[in-house]
Short mmCIF file of C-alpha atoms in Angstrom, two decimals:
data_model
loop_
_atom_site.label_atom_id
_atom_site.label_comp_id
_atom_site.label_asym_id
_atom_site.label_seq_id
_atom_site.Cartn_x
_atom_site.Cartn_y
_atom_site.Cartn_z
CA MET C 20 63.37 -42.91 22.56
CA LYS C 21 65.79 -40.47 20.96
CA LYS C 22 65.07 -41.95 17.57
CA ILE C 23 61.34 -41.47 18.05
CA LEU C 24 61.79 -37.84 19.12
CA THR C 25 64.10 -37.27 16.15
CA VAL C 26 61.50 -38.68 13.73
CA VAL C 27 58.68 -36.58 15.26
CA LEU C 28 60.82 -33.45 15.15
CA PHE C 29 61.72 -34.16 11.50
CA ILE C 30 58.03 -34.56 10.59
CA ILE C 31 57.07 -31.32 12.37
CA LEU C 32 59.84 -29.37 10.69
CA THR C 33 58.90 -30.83 7.32
CA LEU C 34 55.21 -29.91 7.66
CA PHE C 35 55.71 -26.41 9.02
CA GLY C 36 58.69 -25.69 6.84
CA THR C 37 56.80 -26.25 3.61
CA CYS C 38 55.93 -23.01 1.80
CA VAL C 39 52.25 -22.51 1.04
CA TYR C 40 50.98 -19.96 -1.47
CA ALA C 41 47.35 -18.78 -1.83
CA ASP C 42 45.99 -16.45 -4.49
CA ASP C 43 43.35 -13.89 -3.60
CA ALA C 44 39.84 -14.82 -4.64
CA VAL C 45 38.60 -12.75 -7.59
CA TYR C 46 34.91 -11.89 -7.86
CA SER C 47 33.04 -9.86 -10.44
CA ASP C 48 29.66 -8.17 -10.33
CA SER C 49 28.37 -10.34 -13.15
CA ASP C 50 29.16 -13.47 -11.14
CA GLU C 51 27.19 -12.12 -8.22
CA LEU C 52 24.23 -10.97 -10.29
CA SER C 53 23.89 -14.37 -11.89
CA SER C 54 23.81 -15.99 -8.46
CA TYR C 55 20.58 -14.30 -7.43
CA ASN C 56 17.37 -14.73 -9.40
CA ALA C 57 14.62 -12.37 -8.24
CA ASP C 58 11.92 -14.74 -9.53
CA ASP C 59 12.95 -17.23 -6.85
CA TYR C 60 12.00 -14.73 -4.14
CA LEU C 61 8.91 -13.07 -5.62
CA PRO C 62 5.66 -14.53 -4.22
CA PRO C 63 3.11 -15.84 -6.77
CA GLU C 64 0.62 -13.18 -5.62
CA VAL C 65 3.01 -10.45 -6.77
CA THR C 66 3.93 -12.00 -10.11
CA ASP C 67 0.30 -12.84 -10.89
CA LYS C 68 -0.82 -9.28 -10.16
CA LEU C 69 1.93 -7.83 -12.38
CA GLU C 70 1.29 -10.26 -15.23
CA GLU C 71 -2.45 -9.59 -14.99
CA ASN C 72 -1.76 -5.92 -15.75
CA GLY C 73 1.01 -6.56 -18.28
CA ILE C 74 3.75 -5.03 -16.13
CA SER C 75 7.36 -6.18 -16.20
CA ILE C 76 9.81 -4.62 -13.73
CA GLU C 77 12.80 -5.02 -16.05
CA SER C 78 10.96 -3.62 -19.07
CA GLU C 79 12.29 -0.38 -20.55
CA GLY C 80 8.75 0.86 -21.19
CA LEU C 81 7.64 0.51 -17.58
CA MET C 82 6.43 4.12 -17.29
CA ARG C 83 4.41 3.80 -20.48
CA THR C 84 2.84 0.55 -19.27
CA ALA C 85 2.01 2.10 -15.89
CA LEU C 86 0.37 5.10 -17.60
CA ASP C 87 -1.71 2.81 -19.82
CA THR C 88 -2.77 0.86 -16.74
CA VAL C 89 -3.95 4.00 -14.94
CA ILE C 90 -5.89 5.16 -18.01
CA ALA C 91 -7.53 1.74 -18.26
CA PHE C 92 -8.61 1.93 -14.60
CA LEU C 93 -10.10 5.40 -15.10
CA ARG C 94 -11.94 4.32 -18.25
CA ALA C 95 -13.41 1.27 -16.49
CA ALA C 96 -14.58 3.41 -13.57
CA PHE C 97 -16.16 5.92 -15.94
CA GLU C 98 -18.07 3.19 -17.77
CA ASP C 99 -19.32 1.59 -14.53
CA TYR C 100 -20.74 4.77 -12.96
CA SER C 101 -21.74 6.91 -15.93
CA GLY C 102 -25.12 5.17 -16.44
CA LYS C 103 -26.34 5.75 -12.87
CA ILE C 104 -25.04 9.32 -12.83
CA VAL C 105 -26.90 10.17 -16.04
CA THR C 106 -30.08 8.72 -14.50
CA LEU C 107 -29.65 10.87 -11.40
CA LEU C 108 -29.02 13.96 -13.54
CA GLY C 109 -32.23 13.31 -15.48
CA ILE C 110 -34.22 12.92 -12.25
CA ILE C 111 -32.81 16.19 -10.89
CA LEU C 112 -33.81 18.04 -14.05
CA VAL C 113 -37.35 16.62 -13.85
CA VAL C 114 -37.59 17.51 -10.16
CA SER C 115 -36.49 21.09 -10.83
CA ILE C 116 -39.27 21.44 -13.42
CA VAL C 117 -41.83 19.93 -11.01
CA TYR C 118 -40.76 22.38 -8.27
CA ARG C 119 -41.42 25.28 -10.62
CA ILE C 120 -44.81 23.95 -11.75
CA ILE C 121 -46.23 23.04 -8.30
CA ASP C 122 -46.94 26.03 -6.14
CA ASN C 123 -48.26 24.15 -3.10
CA LYS C 124 -45.67 24.07 -0.29
CA PRO C 125 -46.89 20.82 1.41
CA TYR C 126 -46.84 19.05 -1.94
CA LYS C 127 -43.33 20.33 -2.58
CA GLN C 128 -42.27 19.04 0.84
CA ILE C 129 -43.70 15.59 0.15
CA ILE C 130 -42.03 15.45 -3.27
CA SER C 131 -38.75 16.60 -1.71
CA TYR C 132 -38.90 13.78 0.87
CA ILE C 133 -39.61 11.19 -1.82
CA ILE C 134 -36.82 12.44 -4.07
CA THR C 135 -34.42 12.60 -1.13
CA LEU C 136 -35.13 8.97 -0.21
CA TYR C 137 -34.81 7.89 -3.84
CA ILE C 138 -31.49 9.68 -4.36
CA CYS C 139 -30.14 8.28 -1.08
CA LEU C 140 -31.14 4.75 -2.13
CA GLN C 141 -29.45 5.25 -5.49
CA MET C 142 -26.31 6.56 -3.80
CA LEU C 143 -26.36 3.63 -1.39
CA SER C 144 -26.49 1.31 -4.42
CA ILE C 145 -23.54 3.14 -5.99
CA PHE C 146 -21.59 2.99 -2.72
CA SER C 147 -22.37 -0.72 -2.51
CA MET C 148 -20.67 -1.21 -5.89
CA LEU C 149 -17.77 0.96 -4.77
CA LEU C 150 -17.36 -0.86 -1.44
CA THR C 151 -17.23 -4.18 -3.27
CA ASP C 152 -14.38 -2.92 -5.44
CA VAL C 153 -12.58 -1.29 -2.51
CA SER C 154 -12.91 -4.43 -0.36
CA GLU C 155 -11.55 -6.60 -3.18
CA SER C 156 -8.58 -4.25 -3.63
CA LEU C 157 -7.80 -4.16 0.08
CA ASP C 158 -8.19 -7.95 0.35
CA SER C 159 -5.70 -8.35 -2.50
CA LEU C 160 -3.36 -5.90 -0.77
CA ALA C 161 -3.59 -7.93 2.44
CA ASP C 162 -2.76 -11.11 0.51
CA ILE C 163 0.27 -9.43 -1.07
CA LEU C 164 1.56 -8.17 2.28
CA LYS C 165 1.13 -11.61 3.84
CA ALA C 166 3.02 -13.18 0.94
CA VAL C 167 5.97 -10.75 0.94
CA ILE C 168 6.78 -11.15 4.64
CA PRO C 169 8.72 -14.42 4.04
CA ALA C 170 10.29 -12.96 0.88
CA PHE C 171 11.56 -9.82 2.63
CA THR C 172 12.77 -11.87 5.60
CA ALA C 173 14.64 -14.35 3.38
CA VAL C 174 16.40 -11.64 1.33
CA LEU C 175 17.43 -9.65 4.40
CA LEU C 176 18.67 -12.74 6.22
CA LEU C 177 20.63 -13.72 3.11
CA GLY C 178 22.39 -10.37 3.33
CA GLY C 179 23.14 -10.74 7.03
CA ASN C 180 20.46 -8.26 8.14
CA ALA C 181 19.01 -10.30 10.98
CA PHE C 182 17.67 -7.36 12.98
CA SER C 183 16.28 -5.63 9.87
CA SER C 184 14.43 -8.80 8.86
CA VAL C 185 12.70 -8.89 12.27
CA SER C 186 11.91 -5.18 12.01
CA SER C 187 10.48 -5.53 8.49
CA SER C 188 8.32 -8.50 9.48
CA ALA C 189 7.00 -6.66 12.54
CA SER C 190 6.20 -3.56 10.46
CA LEU C 191 4.33 -5.55 7.81
CA GLY C 192 2.46 -7.41 10.54
CA THR C 193 1.38 -4.13 12.12
CA VAL C 194 0.09 -2.77 8.79
CA LEU C 195 -1.74 -6.06 8.22
CA VAL C 196 -3.49 -5.79 11.58
CA PHE C 197 -4.45 -2.20 10.78
CA LEU C 198 -5.76 -3.33 7.38
CA GLU C 199 -7.73 -6.26 8.80
CA ILE C 200 -9.41 -3.99 11.37
CA ILE C 201 -10.45 -1.56 8.64
CA LEU C 202 -11.73 -4.33 6.38
CA ASN C 203 -13.66 -6.30 8.97
CA LYS C 204 -14.89 -3.68 11.43
CA VAL C 205 -14.76 -0.19 9.93
CA LEU C 206 -15.32 0.12 6.19
CA ILE C 207 -18.82 -1.19 5.46
CA PRO C 208 -20.46 -0.21 8.81
CA LEU C 209 -18.97 3.27 8.52
CA VAL C 210 -20.42 3.93 5.05
CA VAL C 211 -23.86 2.56 6.02
CA ILE C 212 -23.99 4.70 9.18
CA LEU C 213 -22.90 7.82 7.32
CA MET C 214 -25.53 7.26 4.61
CA LEU C 215 -28.21 6.95 7.30
CA LEU C 216 -26.97 10.19 8.84
CA VAL C 217 -27.25 11.84 5.42
CA VAL C 218 -30.89 10.72 5.17
CA PHE C 219 -31.69 12.07 8.66
CA GLU C 220 -29.94 15.34 7.88
CA LYS C 221 -31.98 15.94 4.74
CA LEU C 222 -35.32 14.87 6.22
CA SER C 223 -34.96 16.78 9.49
CA PRO C 224 -34.12 20.52 9.35
CA GLN C 225 -33.15 20.50 13.06
CA PHE C 226 -30.78 17.55 12.60
CA SER C 227 -29.18 19.10 9.51
CA GLU C 228 -28.01 22.10 11.52
CA ILE C 229 -25.68 19.85 13.52
CA ARG C 230 -23.73 18.95 10.33
CA VAL C 231 -22.88 15.49 11.57
CA VAL C 232 -21.28 14.10 8.40
CA PRO C 233 -18.62 16.85 8.00
CA SER C 234 -17.80 16.53 11.71
CA VAL C 235 -17.47 12.73 11.46
CA LYS C 236 -15.32 13.16 8.34
CA LYS C 237 -12.99 15.55 10.15
CA PHE C 238 -12.70 13.25 13.19
CA ILE C 239 -12.02 10.10 11.14
CA LEU C 240 -9.46 11.72 8.84
CA SER C 241 -7.69 13.30 11.83
CA SER C 242 -7.60 9.92 13.61
CA VAL C 243 -6.31 8.08 10.56
CA SER C 244 -3.69 10.77 9.94
CA PHE C 245 -2.53 10.60 13.56
CA ILE C 246 -2.29 6.78 13.51
CA THR C 247 -0.43 6.87 10.19
CA THR C 248 2.01 9.51 11.45
CA VAL C 249 2.78 7.50 14.58
CA MET C 250 3.25 4.29 12.58
CA LEU C 251 5.48 6.04 10.02
CA THR C 252 7.67 7.42 12.80
CA VAL C 253 7.93 4.13 14.69
CA ILE C 254 8.63 2.09 11.55
CA SER C 255 11.32 4.53 10.36
CA PHE C 256 13.16 4.65 13.70
CA GLN C 257 12.79 0.90 14.11
CA ASN C 258 14.44 0.36 10.74
CA ILE C 259 17.28 2.79 11.53
CA LEU C 260 18.04 1.07 14.84
CA ALA C 261 17.89 -2.38 13.24
CA SER C 262 20.25 -1.28 10.45
CA ASN C 263 22.76 0.05 12.97
CA LYS C 264 22.67 -3.25 14.89
CA ASP C 265 23.18 -5.21 11.67
CA SER C 266 26.08 -2.97 10.68
CA LEU C 267 27.77 -3.48 14.07
CA SER C 268 27.28 -7.25 13.86
CA ALA C 269 28.65 -7.31 10.30
CA ARG C 270 31.79 -5.39 11.27
CA THR C 271 32.36 -7.85 14.10
CA VAL C 272 32.02 -10.81 11.71
CA LYS C 273 34.40 -9.29 9.15
CA PHE C 274 36.96 -8.44 11.85
CA ALA C 275 36.82 -11.96 13.21
CA ALA C 276 37.11 -13.46 9.73
CA SER C 277 40.07 -11.28 8.79
CA ASN C 278 42.03 -11.92 11.99
CA PHE C 279 41.20 -15.43 13.12
CA ILE C 280 40.85 -17.45 9.90
CA PRO C 281 44.37 -18.58 8.93
CA VAL C 282 45.87 -17.66 5.55
CA VAL C 283 42.64 -16.71 3.72
CA GLY C 284 40.98 -14.65 6.46
CA SER C 285 41.47 -11.34 4.65
CA ALA C 286 40.16 -12.83 1.42
CA VAL C 287 36.99 -13.95 3.21
CA GLY C 288 36.48 -10.48 4.64
CA GLU C 289 36.96 -8.82 1.24
CA SER C 290 34.83 -11.33 -0.64
CA LEU C 291 31.83 -10.44 1.52
CA LYS C 292 31.84 -6.96 -0.04
CA THR C 293 31.54 -8.30 -3.57
CA VAL C 294 28.36 -10.18 -2.70
CA GLY C 295 26.73 -6.79 -2.10
CA ALA C 296 26.33 -6.18 -5.84
CA GLY C 297 24.12 -9.23 -6.25
CA MET C 298 22.18 -8.50 -3.08
CA LYS C 299 21.57 -4.90 -4.14
CA TYR C 300 20.20 -6.08 -7.48
CA LEU C 301 18.02 -8.67 -5.75
CA LYS C 302 16.57 -6.21 -3.23
CA THR C 303 15.92 -3.55 -5.86
CA THR C 304 14.15 -5.99 -8.17
CA VAL C 305 12.06 -7.64 -5.44
CA GLY C 306 11.23 -4.32 -3.79
CA GLY C 307 10.32 -2.70 -7.11
CA ALA C 308 8.06 -5.61 -8.03
CA VAL C 309 6.28 -5.49 -4.66
CA ALA C 310 5.84 -1.70 -4.85
CA ALA C 311 4.40 -1.98 -8.37
CA ALA C 312 2.04 -4.77 -7.26
CA ILE C 313 0.83 -2.65 -4.31
CA LEU C 314 0.13 0.33 -6.56
CA VAL C 315 -1.62 -1.76 -9.19
CA THR C 316 -3.76 -3.30 -6.45
CA VAL C 317 -5.00 -0.04 -4.91
CA LEU C 318 -5.15 2.08 -8.08
CA PRO C 319 -8.52 0.67 -9.27
CA ALA C 320 -10.19 1.68 -5.98
CA ILE C 321 -8.57 5.12 -6.03
CA ALA C 322 -9.55 5.61 -9.68
CA ARG C 323 -13.17 4.71 -8.96
CA ILE C 324 -13.31 7.10 -6.02
CA LEU C 325 -11.77 9.86 -8.15
CA ILE C 326 -14.25 9.37 -11.01
CA LEU C 327 -17.20 9.15 -8.62
CA LYS C 328 -16.13 12.35 -6.84
CA LEU C 329 -15.92 14.07 -10.23
CA PHE C 330 -19.42 12.90 -11.15
CA LEU C 331 -20.92 13.91 -7.79
CA GLY C 332 -19.23 17.30 -8.03
CA MET C 333 -20.87 17.82 -11.42
CA LEU C 334 -24.26 16.79 -10.00
CA SER C 335 -23.83 19.13 -7.04
CA PHE C 336 -22.95 21.98 -9.39
CA ALA C 337 -26.00 21.22 -11.55
CA CYS C 338 -28.25 21.17 -8.47
CA GLY C 339 -26.93 24.55 -7.41
CA MET C 340 -27.57 25.99 -10.86
CA ILE C 341 -31.23 24.88 -11.00
CA GLY C 342 -32.05 25.61 -7.34
CA CYS C 343 -32.25 22.04 -5.89
CA THR C 344 -30.51 22.85 -2.60
CA THR C 345 -31.58 19.68 -0.73
CA GLU C 346 -30.29 17.41 -3.50
CA LYS C 347 -27.07 19.43 -3.66
CA GLY C 348 -26.53 18.79 0.06
CA ILE C 349 -26.92 15.04 -0.48
CA PHE C 350 -24.21 14.94 -3.13
CA GLU C 351 -21.88 17.10 -1.04
CA SER C 352 -22.32 14.73 1.91
CA CYS C 353 -21.56 11.77 -0.36
CA VAL C 354 -18.36 13.51 -1.47
CA ASN C 355 -17.38 13.76 2.22
CA ILE C 356 -17.87 9.99 2.57
CA LEU C 357 -15.68 9.41 -0.50
CA ASP C 358 -12.98 11.61 1.05
CA ILE C 359 -12.98 9.33 4.12
CA LEU C 360 -12.62 6.18 1.98
CA ASN C 361 -9.90 7.78 -0.10
CA GLY C 362 -7.98 8.90 3.00
CA ILE C 363 -8.06 5.41 4.51
CA ILE C 364 -6.83 3.76 1.29
CA ILE C 365 -4.05 6.31 0.77
CA CYS C 366 -2.82 5.97 4.37
CA ILE C 367 -2.59 2.17 4.05
CA THR C 368 -0.83 2.51 0.68
CA VAL C 369 1.70 4.99 2.08
CA LEU C 370 2.54 2.65 4.98
CA SER C 371 2.96 -0.32 2.63
CA ILE C 372 5.14 1.62 0.18
CA LEU C 373 7.27 2.99 3.05
CA ILE C 374 8.09 -0.51 4.28
CA THR C 375 9.00 -1.53 0.73
CA VAL C 376 11.25 1.52 0.30
CA LEU C 377 12.97 0.82 3.61
CA PHE C 378 13.52 -2.75 2.48
CA VAL C 379 15.16 -1.58 -0.75
CA THR C 380 17.33 1.08 0.94
CA THR C 381 18.53 -1.20 3.75
CA GLY C 382 22.23 -1.75 3.19
CA PHE C 383 23.65 -5.25 2.84
CA ALA C 384 25.26 -5.70 6.26
CA LEU C 385 28.04 -8.15 5.44
CA GLY C 386 28.88 -6.34 2.25
CA GLY C 387 29.10 -2.96 3.88
CA THR C 388 26.90 -1.30 1.22
#
């Protein structure tokens, strides 16, 4: 028995008496950057949209490419609407001459009704073209937001930001619901109803005194602004709270690793910081690509609205110069409708860009950046 105890004691002393040396792990930023390829996390919808417009996030001439893209959108919008606007301008000039030739008030009233209906039909045709383009842009934006939810979640989880990944997914889901409601239930019915109100306003002097379209415009823009403000506030605070929770969890993990993992615990805790360089590069590249894709998606619709507002402003000015007050009122009402569409698109874009910016600025929890 004594011999056995002696042998066991000798083995224990031999094992625990042996000196063990461990070198600190050495990491470099280049090693971390090469470990993360942004193309592996970018959804096909984003890359396809960027390639379609010739945009590369890592290109040195990104600003020049973006400027060329905007100019191309404006040129395309000008070419699409210039023909119909010239036709309307010609009709207005002819009508002004007819008003000066005919001296019979009932005849003038009949001609005014006919011209009003014709111009409203032409504007409804133009708005139909515009709504098609706007709907396609917003549909593409919805597809991009749906596609980036898994990408944002994966990158944030890879960096240890569990709470931020949930917050980002919830925020994108909320914007998607808001976007789907606008696409399916608001956009097209709203424009059709407002155009009908414009017709009633111009055909009925009593109805025109109510000024329904400007009032509806004010109510809708105020509602959209209020909803956007509330969503911006909630999303921002939600992200701040999630980041604080991730930071607390990360400090707990690093403390546990440094104190409870034998021999190399401190090396594990320090090595987590070096991973932050690669994660920062990955988030910046993915976030920048998504932001660029969002802008490229909504810019065509915004450009078309801008060009159309410019054209309608010119027509309204021309009507005022030649004394066609009824026709001028039609174009001013159409500008109010365009303001509503523009406000809705810009609010959705701001919400989408905000979530992307919060994703990029969220610190890598385990790395402490």
